PDB file of C-alpha atoms in Angstrom:
ATOM      1  CA  MET A   1      11.849  21.414 -14.503  1.00  0.00           C
ATOM      2  CA  GLU A   2      11.837  17.612 -14.566  1.00  0.00           C
ATOM      3  CA  HIS A   3      10.759  15.432 -11.643  1.00  0.00           C
ATOM      4  CA  ALA A   4      12.525  12.195 -10.747  1.00  0.00           C
ATOM      5  CA  THR A   5       9.647  10.409  -9.067  1.00  0.00           C
ATOM      6  CA  MET A   6       6.269  10.994  -7.447  1.00  0.00           C
ATOM      7  CA  THR A   7       4.945   9.353  -4.292  1.00  0.00           C
ATOM      8  CA  VAL A   8       1.473   9.686  -2.842  1.00  0.00           C
ATOM      9  CA  VAL A   9       2.617  12.351  -0.431  1.00  0.00           C
ATOM     10  CA  GLY A  10       4.100  14.211  -3.350  1.00  0.00           C
ATOM     11  CA  VAL A  11       7.692  14.029  -2.211  1.00  0.00           C
ATOM     12  CA  ILE A  12      10.149  14.360  -5.087  1.00  0.00           C
ATOM     13  CA  ALA A  13      12.960  11.868  -4.417  1.00  0.00           C
ATOM     14  CA  VAL A  14      14.447   8.585  -5.504  1.00  0.00           C
ATOM     15  CA  SER A  15      14.957   7.173  -2.018  1.00  0.00           C
ATOM     16  CA  ALA A  16      12.857   4.469  -0.423  1.00  0.00           C
ATOM     17  CA  ILE A  17      12.347   6.783   2.548  1.00  0.00           C
ATOM     18  CA  ALA A  18      10.260   9.142   0.436  1.00  0.00           C
ATOM     19  CA  VAL A  19       8.015   6.296  -0.667  1.00  0.00           C
ATOM     20  CA  SER A  20       7.750   4.931   2.855  1.00  0.00           C
ATOM     21  CA  VAL A  21       5.500   7.736   4.080  1.00  0.00           C
ATOM     22  CA  LEU A  22       2.649   6.750   1.795  1.00  0.00           C
ATOM     23  CA  PHE A  23       0.493   4.899   4.295  1.00  0.00           C
ATOM     24  CA  VAL A  24       0.123   6.866   7.494  1.00  0.00           C
ATOM     25  CA  SER A  25      -2.115   6.979  10.495  1.00  0.00           C
ATOM     26  CA  ALA A  26      -1.679   8.773  13.772  1.00  0.00           C
ATOM     27  CA  GLN A  27      -1.309   5.475  15.614  1.00  0.00           C
ATOM     28  CA  ASN A  28       1.228   3.585  13.531  1.00  0.00           C
ATOM     29  CA  ARG A  29       3.055   5.975  11.193  1.00  0.00           C
ATOM     30  CA  ALA A  30       6.546   4.942  12.328  1.00  0.00           C
ATOM     31  CA  ASP A  31       5.934   1.213  11.903  1.00  0.00           C
ATOM     32  CA  LYS A  32       4.441   1.561   8.441  1.00  0.00           C
ATOM     33  CA  GLU A  33       7.266   3.895   7.355  1.00  0.00           C
ATOM     34  CA  ALA A  34       9.859   1.349   8.486  1.00  0.00           C
ATOM     35  CA  ASN A  35       8.036  -1.528   6.778  1.00  0.00           C
ATOM     36  CA  LEU A  36       7.626   0.312   3.495  1.00  0.00           C
ATOM     37  CA  GLN A  37      11.228   1.524   3.561  1.00  0.00           C
ATOM     38  CA  GLN A  38      12.477  -2.047   3.964  1.00  0.00           C
ATOM     39  CA  THR A  39      10.159  -3.380   1.293  1.00  0.00           C
ATOM     40  CA  THR A  40      10.763  -0.635  -1.220  1.00  0.00           C
ATOM     41  CA  SER A  41      14.522  -0.834  -0.899  1.00  0.00           C
ATOM     42  CA  THR A  42      14.394  -4.459  -2.057  1.00  0.00           C
ATOM     43  CA  SER A  43      11.832  -3.965  -4.816  1.00  0.00           C
ATOM     44  CA  LYS A  44      12.802  -4.245  -8.460  1.00  0.00           C
ATOM     45  CA  PRO A  45      13.456  -0.736  -9.832  1.00  0.00           C
ATOM     46  CA  VAL A  46      11.070   0.597 -12.427  1.00  0.00           C
ATOM     47  CA  ALA A  47      11.562   3.106 -15.178  1.00  0.00           C
ATOM     48  CA  VAL A  48      10.340   6.416 -13.851  1.00  0.00           C
ATOM     49  CA  ALA A  49       8.140   8.491 -16.110  1.00  0.00           C
ATOM     50  CA  GLU A  50       8.119  12.246 -15.633  1.00  0.00           C
ATOM     51  CA  LEU A  51       4.902  14.143 -15.111  1.00  0.00           C
ATOM     52  CA  PRO A  52       4.366  17.630 -16.515  1.00  0.00           C
ATOM     53  CA  ASP A  53       5.003  20.300 -13.868  1.00  0.00           C
ATOM     54  CA  ASP A  54       1.411  21.483 -13.514  1.00  0.00           C
ATOM     55  CA  ILE A  55       0.038  17.954 -13.111  1.00  0.00           C
ATOM     56  CA  HIS A  56       2.826  16.991 -10.723  1.00  0.00           C
ATOM     57  CA  LYS A  57       2.124  20.021  -8.536  1.00  0.00           C
ATOM     58  CA  GLU A  58      -1.616  19.328  -8.303  1.00  0.00           C
ATOM     59  CA  ILE A  59      -1.146  15.598  -7.648  1.00  0.00           C
ATOM     60  CA  THR A  60       1.332  16.519  -4.914  1.00  0.00           C
ATOM     61  CA  ARG A  61      -1.171  18.916  -3.343  1.00  0.00           C
ATOM     62  CA  LEU A  62      -4.043  16.433  -3.487  1.00  0.00           C
ATOM     63  CA  SER A  63      -1.891  13.591  -2.156  1.00  0.00           C
ATOM     64  CA  GLU A  64      -0.688  15.620   0.814  1.00  0.00           C
ATOM     65  CA  GLU A  65      -4.274  16.702   1.451  1.00  0.00           C
ATOM     66  CA  GLY A  66      -5.431  13.069   1.281  1.00  0.00           C
ATOM     67  CA  ASN A  67      -2.775  11.939   3.745  1.00  0.00           C
ATOM     68  CA  ALA A  68      -3.698  14.686   6.219  1.00  0.00           C
ATOM     69  CA  LEU A  69      -7.394  13.861   5.945  1.00  0.00           C
ATOM     70  CA  GLN A  70      -6.713  10.145   6.388  1.00  0.00           C
ATOM     71  CA  GLU A  71      -4.645  10.839   9.514  1.00  0.00           C
ATOM     72  CA  ALA A  72      -7.520  12.933  10.860  1.00  0.00           C
ATOM     73  CA  GLY A  73      -9.956  10.069  10.271  1.00  0.00           C
ATOM     74  CA  ARG A  74     -11.841  11.936   7.546  1.00  0.00           C
ATOM     75  CA  LEU A  75     -11.807   8.939   5.255  1.00  0.00           C
ATOM     76  CA  ASP A  76     -14.469   9.993   2.724  1.00  0.00           C
ATOM     77  CA  GLU A  77     -12.643  13.263   2.073  1.00  0.00           C
ATOM     78  CA  ALA A  78      -9.266  11.498   1.933  1.00  0.00           C
ATOM     79  CA  LEU A  79     -10.613   9.045  -0.618  1.00  0.00           C
ATOM     80  CA  SER A  80     -11.930  11.899  -2.724  1.00  0.00           C
ATOM     81  CA  SER A  81      -8.530  13.634  -2.695  1.00  0.00           C
ATOM     82  CA  PHE A  82      -6.692  10.478  -3.768  1.00  0.00           C
ATOM     83  CA  GLN A  83      -9.242   9.721  -6.483  1.00  0.00           C
ATOM     84  CA  ARG A  84      -9.014  13.255  -7.853  1.00  0.00           C
ATOM     85  CA  ALA A  85      -5.215  12.950  -7.904  1.00  0.00           C
ATOM     86  CA  GLU A  86      -5.410   9.639  -9.763  1.00  0.00           C
ATOM     87  CA  ALA A  87      -7.818  11.126 -12.310  1.00  0.00           C
ATOM     88  CA  LEU A  88      -5.185  13.736 -13.211  1.00  0.00           C
ATOM     89  CA  LEU A  89      -2.656  11.145 -14.374  1.00  0.00           C
ATOM     90  CA  PRO A  90      -2.203  11.142 -18.136  1.00  0.00           C
ATOM     91  CA  PRO A  91      -2.522   7.798 -19.957  1.00  0.00           C
ATOM     92  CA  GLY A  92       0.499   5.593 -19.398  1.00  0.00           C
ATOM     93  CA  ASN A  93       2.375   3.739 -16.697  1.00  0.00           C
ATOM     94  CA  TRP A  94       3.178   6.433 -14.142  1.00  0.00           C
ATOM     95  CA  GLU A  95       4.852   5.406 -10.885  1.00  0.00           C
ATOM     96  CA  ALA A  96       2.523   7.764  -9.047  1.00  0.00           C
ATOM     97  CA  GLY A  97      -0.345   5.603 -10.262  1.00  0.00           C
ATOM     98  CA  MET A  98       0.799   2.668  -8.164  1.00  0.00           C
ATOM     99  CA  TRP A  99       1.019   4.742  -5.004  1.00  0.00           C
ATOM    100  CA  LEU A 100      -2.312   6.431  -5.629  1.00  0.00           C
ATOM    101  CA  LEU A 101      -4.021   3.061  -6.164  1.00  0.00           C
ATOM    102  CA  ALA A 102      -2.450   1.844  -2.932  1.00  0.00           C
ATOM    103  CA  ALA A 103      -3.610   4.945  -1.061  1.00  0.00           C
ATOM    104  CA  ILE A 104      -7.139   4.517  -2.434  1.00  0.00           C
ATOM    105  CA  GLY A 105      -7.110   0.843  -1.495  1.00  0.00           C
ATOM    106  CA  ASP A 106      -5.857   1.603   2.006  1.00  0.00           C
ATOM    107  CA  VAL A 107      -8.623   4.145   2.649  1.00  0.00           C
ATOM    108  CA  GLN A 108     -11.227   1.742   1.269  1.00  0.00           C
ATOM    109  CA  PHE A 109      -9.878  -0.959   3.586  1.00  0.00           C
ATOM    110  CA  GLN A 110     -10.145   1.391   6.564  1.00  0.00           C
ATOM    111  CA  LYS A 111     -13.724   2.154   5.522  1.00  0.00           C
ATOM    112  CA  LYS A 112     -14.384  -1.625   5.415  1.00  0.00           C
ATOM    113  CA  ASN A 113     -15.164  -1.406   1.706  1.00  0.00           C
ATOM    114  CA  PHE A 114     -13.249  -4.619   1.093  1.00  0.00           C
ATOM    115  CA  LYS A 115     -14.401  -5.189  -2.475  1.00  0.00           C
ATOM    116  CA  GLU A 116     -13.244  -1.708  -3.507  1.00  0.00           C
ATOM    117  CA  SER A 117     -10.006  -2.154  -1.550  1.00  0.00           C
ATOM    118  CA  ARG A 118      -9.349  -5.467  -3.301  1.00  0.00           C
ATOM    119  CA  THR A 119      -9.978  -3.862  -6.704  1.00  0.00           C
ATOM    120  CA  ALA A 120      -7.540  -0.999  -6.063  1.00  0.00           C
ATOM    121  CA  PHE A 121      -4.767  -3.245  -4.760  1.00  0.00           C
ATOM    122  CA  MET A 122      -5.328  -5.820  -7.496  1.00  0.00           C
ATOM    123  CA  ASP A 123      -5.029  -3.055 -10.094  1.00  0.00           C
ATOM    124  CA  ALA A 124      -1.761  -1.973  -8.450  1.00  0.00           C
ATOM    125  CA  VAL A 125      -0.228  -5.455  -8.703  1.00  0.00           C
ATOM    126  CA  LYS A 126      -1.712  -5.998 -12.149  1.00  0.00           C
ATOM    127  CA  TYR A 127      -0.277  -2.850 -13.708  1.00  0.00           C
ATOM    128  CA  TYR A 128       2.883  -2.173 -11.658  1.00  0.00           C
ATOM    129  CA  ASP A 129       5.600  -4.776 -11.159  1.00  0.00           C
ATOM    130  CA  ASP A 130       6.963  -3.025  -8.049  1.00  0.00           C
ATOM    131  CA  ALA A 131       3.633  -3.491  -6.280  1.00  0.00           C
ATOM    132  CA  LYS A 132       4.189  -7.241  -6.157  1.00  0.00           C
ATOM    133  CA  GLY A 133       7.380  -6.640  -4.171  1.00  0.00           C
ATOM    134  CA  ASN A 134       5.795  -4.347  -1.600  1.00  0.00           C
ATOM    135  CA  ALA A 135       4.846  -6.129   1.623  1.00  0.00           C
ATOM    136  CA  PHE A 136       2.243  -3.546   2.643  1.00  0.00           C
ATOM    137  CA  ILE A 137       0.430  -3.764  -0.688  1.00  0.00           C
ATOM    138  CA  ARG A 138       0.529  -7.565  -0.531  1.00  0.00           C
ATOM    139  CA  MET A 139      -0.775  -7.517   3.043  1.00  0.00           C
ATOM    140  CA  ARG A 140      -3.706  -5.196   2.318  1.00  0.00           C
ATOM    141  CA  LEU A 141      -4.643  -7.154  -0.794  1.00  0.00           C
ATOM    142  CA  GLY A 142      -4.586 -10.398   1.185  1.00  0.00           C
ATOM    143  CA  GLN A 143      -6.573  -8.887   4.041  1.00  0.00           C
ATOM    144  CA  SER A 144      -9.227  -7.618   1.643  1.00  0.00           C
ATOM    145  CA  MET A 145      -9.474 -11.021   0.003  1.00  0.00           C
ATOM    146  CA  LEU A 146      -9.774 -12.754   3.369  1.00  0.00           C
ATOM    147  CA  GLU A 147     -12.607 -10.412   4.345  1.00  0.00           C
ATOM    148  CA  LEU A 148     -14.340 -11.340   1.082  1.00  0.00           C
ATOM    149  CA  GLY A 149     -13.994 -15.070   1.788  1.00  0.00           C
ATOM    150  CA  GLU A 150     -11.280 -15.691  -0.808  1.00  0.00           C
ATOM    151  CA  GLU A 151      -9.117 -17.691   1.585  1.00  0.00           C
ATOM    152  CA  LYS A 152      -6.788 -19.404  -0.888  1.00  0.00           C
ATOM    153  CA  GLU A 153      -5.872 -16.174  -2.652  1.00  0.00           C
ATOM    154  CA  ALA A 154      -5.628 -14.362   0.688  1.00  0.00           C
ATOM    155  CA  GLU A 155      -3.224 -17.024   1.895  1.00  0.00           C
ATOM    156  CA  ASN A 156      -0.916 -16.427  -1.083  1.00  0.00           C
ATOM    157  CA  TRP A 157      -0.758 -12.656  -0.685  1.00  0.00           C
ATOM    158  CA  LEU A 158      -0.544 -12.631   3.115  1.00  0.00           C
ATOM    159  CA  ALA A 159       2.136 -15.335   3.148  1.00  0.00           C
ATOM    160  CA  GLY A 160       4.223 -13.310   0.709  1.00  0.00           C
ATOM    161  CA  ALA A 161       3.914 -10.207   2.882  1.00  0.00           C
ATOM    162  CA  TYR A 162       4.705 -12.166   6.035  1.00  0.00           C
ATOM    163  CA  LEU A 163       7.775 -13.829   4.529  1.00  0.00           C
ATOM    164  CA  MET A 164       9.107 -10.421   3.459  1.00  0.00           C
ATOM    165  CA  LEU A 165       8.921  -8.612   6.789  1.00  0.00           C
ATOM    166  CA  GLY A 166       7.665 -10.978   9.469  1.00  0.00           C
ATOM    167  CA  LYS A 167       5.126 -10.205  12.143  1.00  0.00           C
ATOM    168  CA  GLY A 168       6.285  -6.596  12.503  1.00  0.00           C
ATOM    169  CA  LEU A 169       4.240  -5.744   9.416  1.00  0.00           C
ATOM    170  CA  PHE A 170       1.109  -6.954  11.212  1.00  0.00           C
ATOM    171  CA  ILE A 171       1.762  -5.265  14.567  1.00  0.00           C
ATOM    172  CA  HIS A 172      -1.115  -2.763  14.309  1.00  0.00           C
ATOM    173  CA  GLU A 173      -3.439  -5.036  12.374  1.00  0.00           C
ATOM    174  CA  ASP A 174      -6.221  -7.209  13.741  1.00  0.00           C
ATOM    175  CA  PRO A 175      -4.447 -10.320  15.143  1.00  0.00           C
ATOM    176  CA  LYS A 176      -6.683 -12.563  13.030  1.00  0.00           C
ATOM    177  CA  TYR A 177      -4.616 -11.831   9.924  1.00  0.00           C
ATOM    178  CA  LEU A 178      -1.338 -12.950  11.454  1.00  0.00           C
ATOM    179  CA  LEU A 179      -2.994 -16.000  13.001  1.00  0.00           C
ATOM    180  CA  PHE A 180      -4.479 -16.890   9.628  1.00  0.00           C
ATOM    181  CA  VAL A 181      -1.219 -16.669   7.711  1.00  0.00           C
ATOM    182  CA  LYS A 182       0.817 -18.484  10.362  1.00  0.00           C
ATOM    183  CA  SER A 183      -1.754 -21.269  10.384  1.00  0.00           C
ATOM    184  CA  LYS A 184      -1.124 -21.777   6.674  1.00  0.00           C
ATOM    185  CA  LEU A 185       2.673 -21.832   6.789  1.00  0.00           C
ATOM    186  CA  LYS A 186       4.835 -24.667   8.024  1.00  0.00           C
ATOM    187  CA  PRO A 187       7.268 -23.276  10.610  1.00  0.00           C
ATOM    188  CA  PRO A 188      10.953 -23.841   9.970  1.00  0.00           C
ATOM    189  CA  LYS A 189      12.810 -26.549  11.881  1.00  0.00           C
ATOM    190  CA  GLY A 190      13.141 -25.332  15.457  1.00  0.00           C
ATOM    191  CA  GLY A 191      10.129 -23.017  15.184  1.00  0.00           C
ATOM    192  CA  TRP A 192       9.695 -19.427  14.126  1.00  0.00           C
ATOM    193  CA  PRO A 193      12.584 -17.130  15.103  1.00  0.00           C
ATOM    194  CA  ASP A 194      12.011 -13.893  17.022  1.00  0.00           C
ATOM    195  CA  GLY A 195      10.225 -11.360  14.856  1.00  0.00           C
ATOM    196  CA  TRP A 196       8.457 -14.059  12.846  1.00  0.00           C
TER     197      TRP A 196
END
C-alpha cells in the first residue's frame, strides 16, 4: 500500500486540514489548526515521497504519542517520541521530516530551550521549501531568535509570519512578540485594519 503524505500526527491525507493538527495544546488547539490550515493551503506544493509501510506505521504511532504527551504537558517524553520518529526516516527529503522538525522545535520552544528550538526550525526552513511558507514555523523560528538576542533575524521571520496571518497567529503567545514585530513594521496608510 502506498501513502500519499505523512504529517506529524500520522494522518494520511493530502488536505491542509490534516497538516493543520500538527501543533496542538489543550489551550489553543483550534486557533493553531485554523492558522496552519490557512498557511498550508497557500504554501507551494512539494513532491511527496512515499515511506515504506512499516516505517510509516511506526512514525505515525510515535507522532500521535508525541502529540498526546505534548498536550498533557509531558514535554520531555513528547520530545523523545518526535525524535525517535525523526530517526526512523530514511535518507532523503521526506515531507514528514519537515513536520517532525517543526514538532521537535515546538516542544523545545515550550521547554524554553531556545537554541535547540532555533536549530530545529532553521533546519526545517533550510531543507524544506514549504516551511518558509508556513506562518507558524516562521513565528516559532522568529520567537526563538528573539529569545537568543538575534533581533534583526527575528524581525524578518516574525514579520513574515505576521504579514501572512495577522495578529490571530499570536493570540496565545506572549504579547511581547506581537509588540516587537509591530514596532518594526510601518503601518499602512490609515493604520492597521482589524485583525492586524
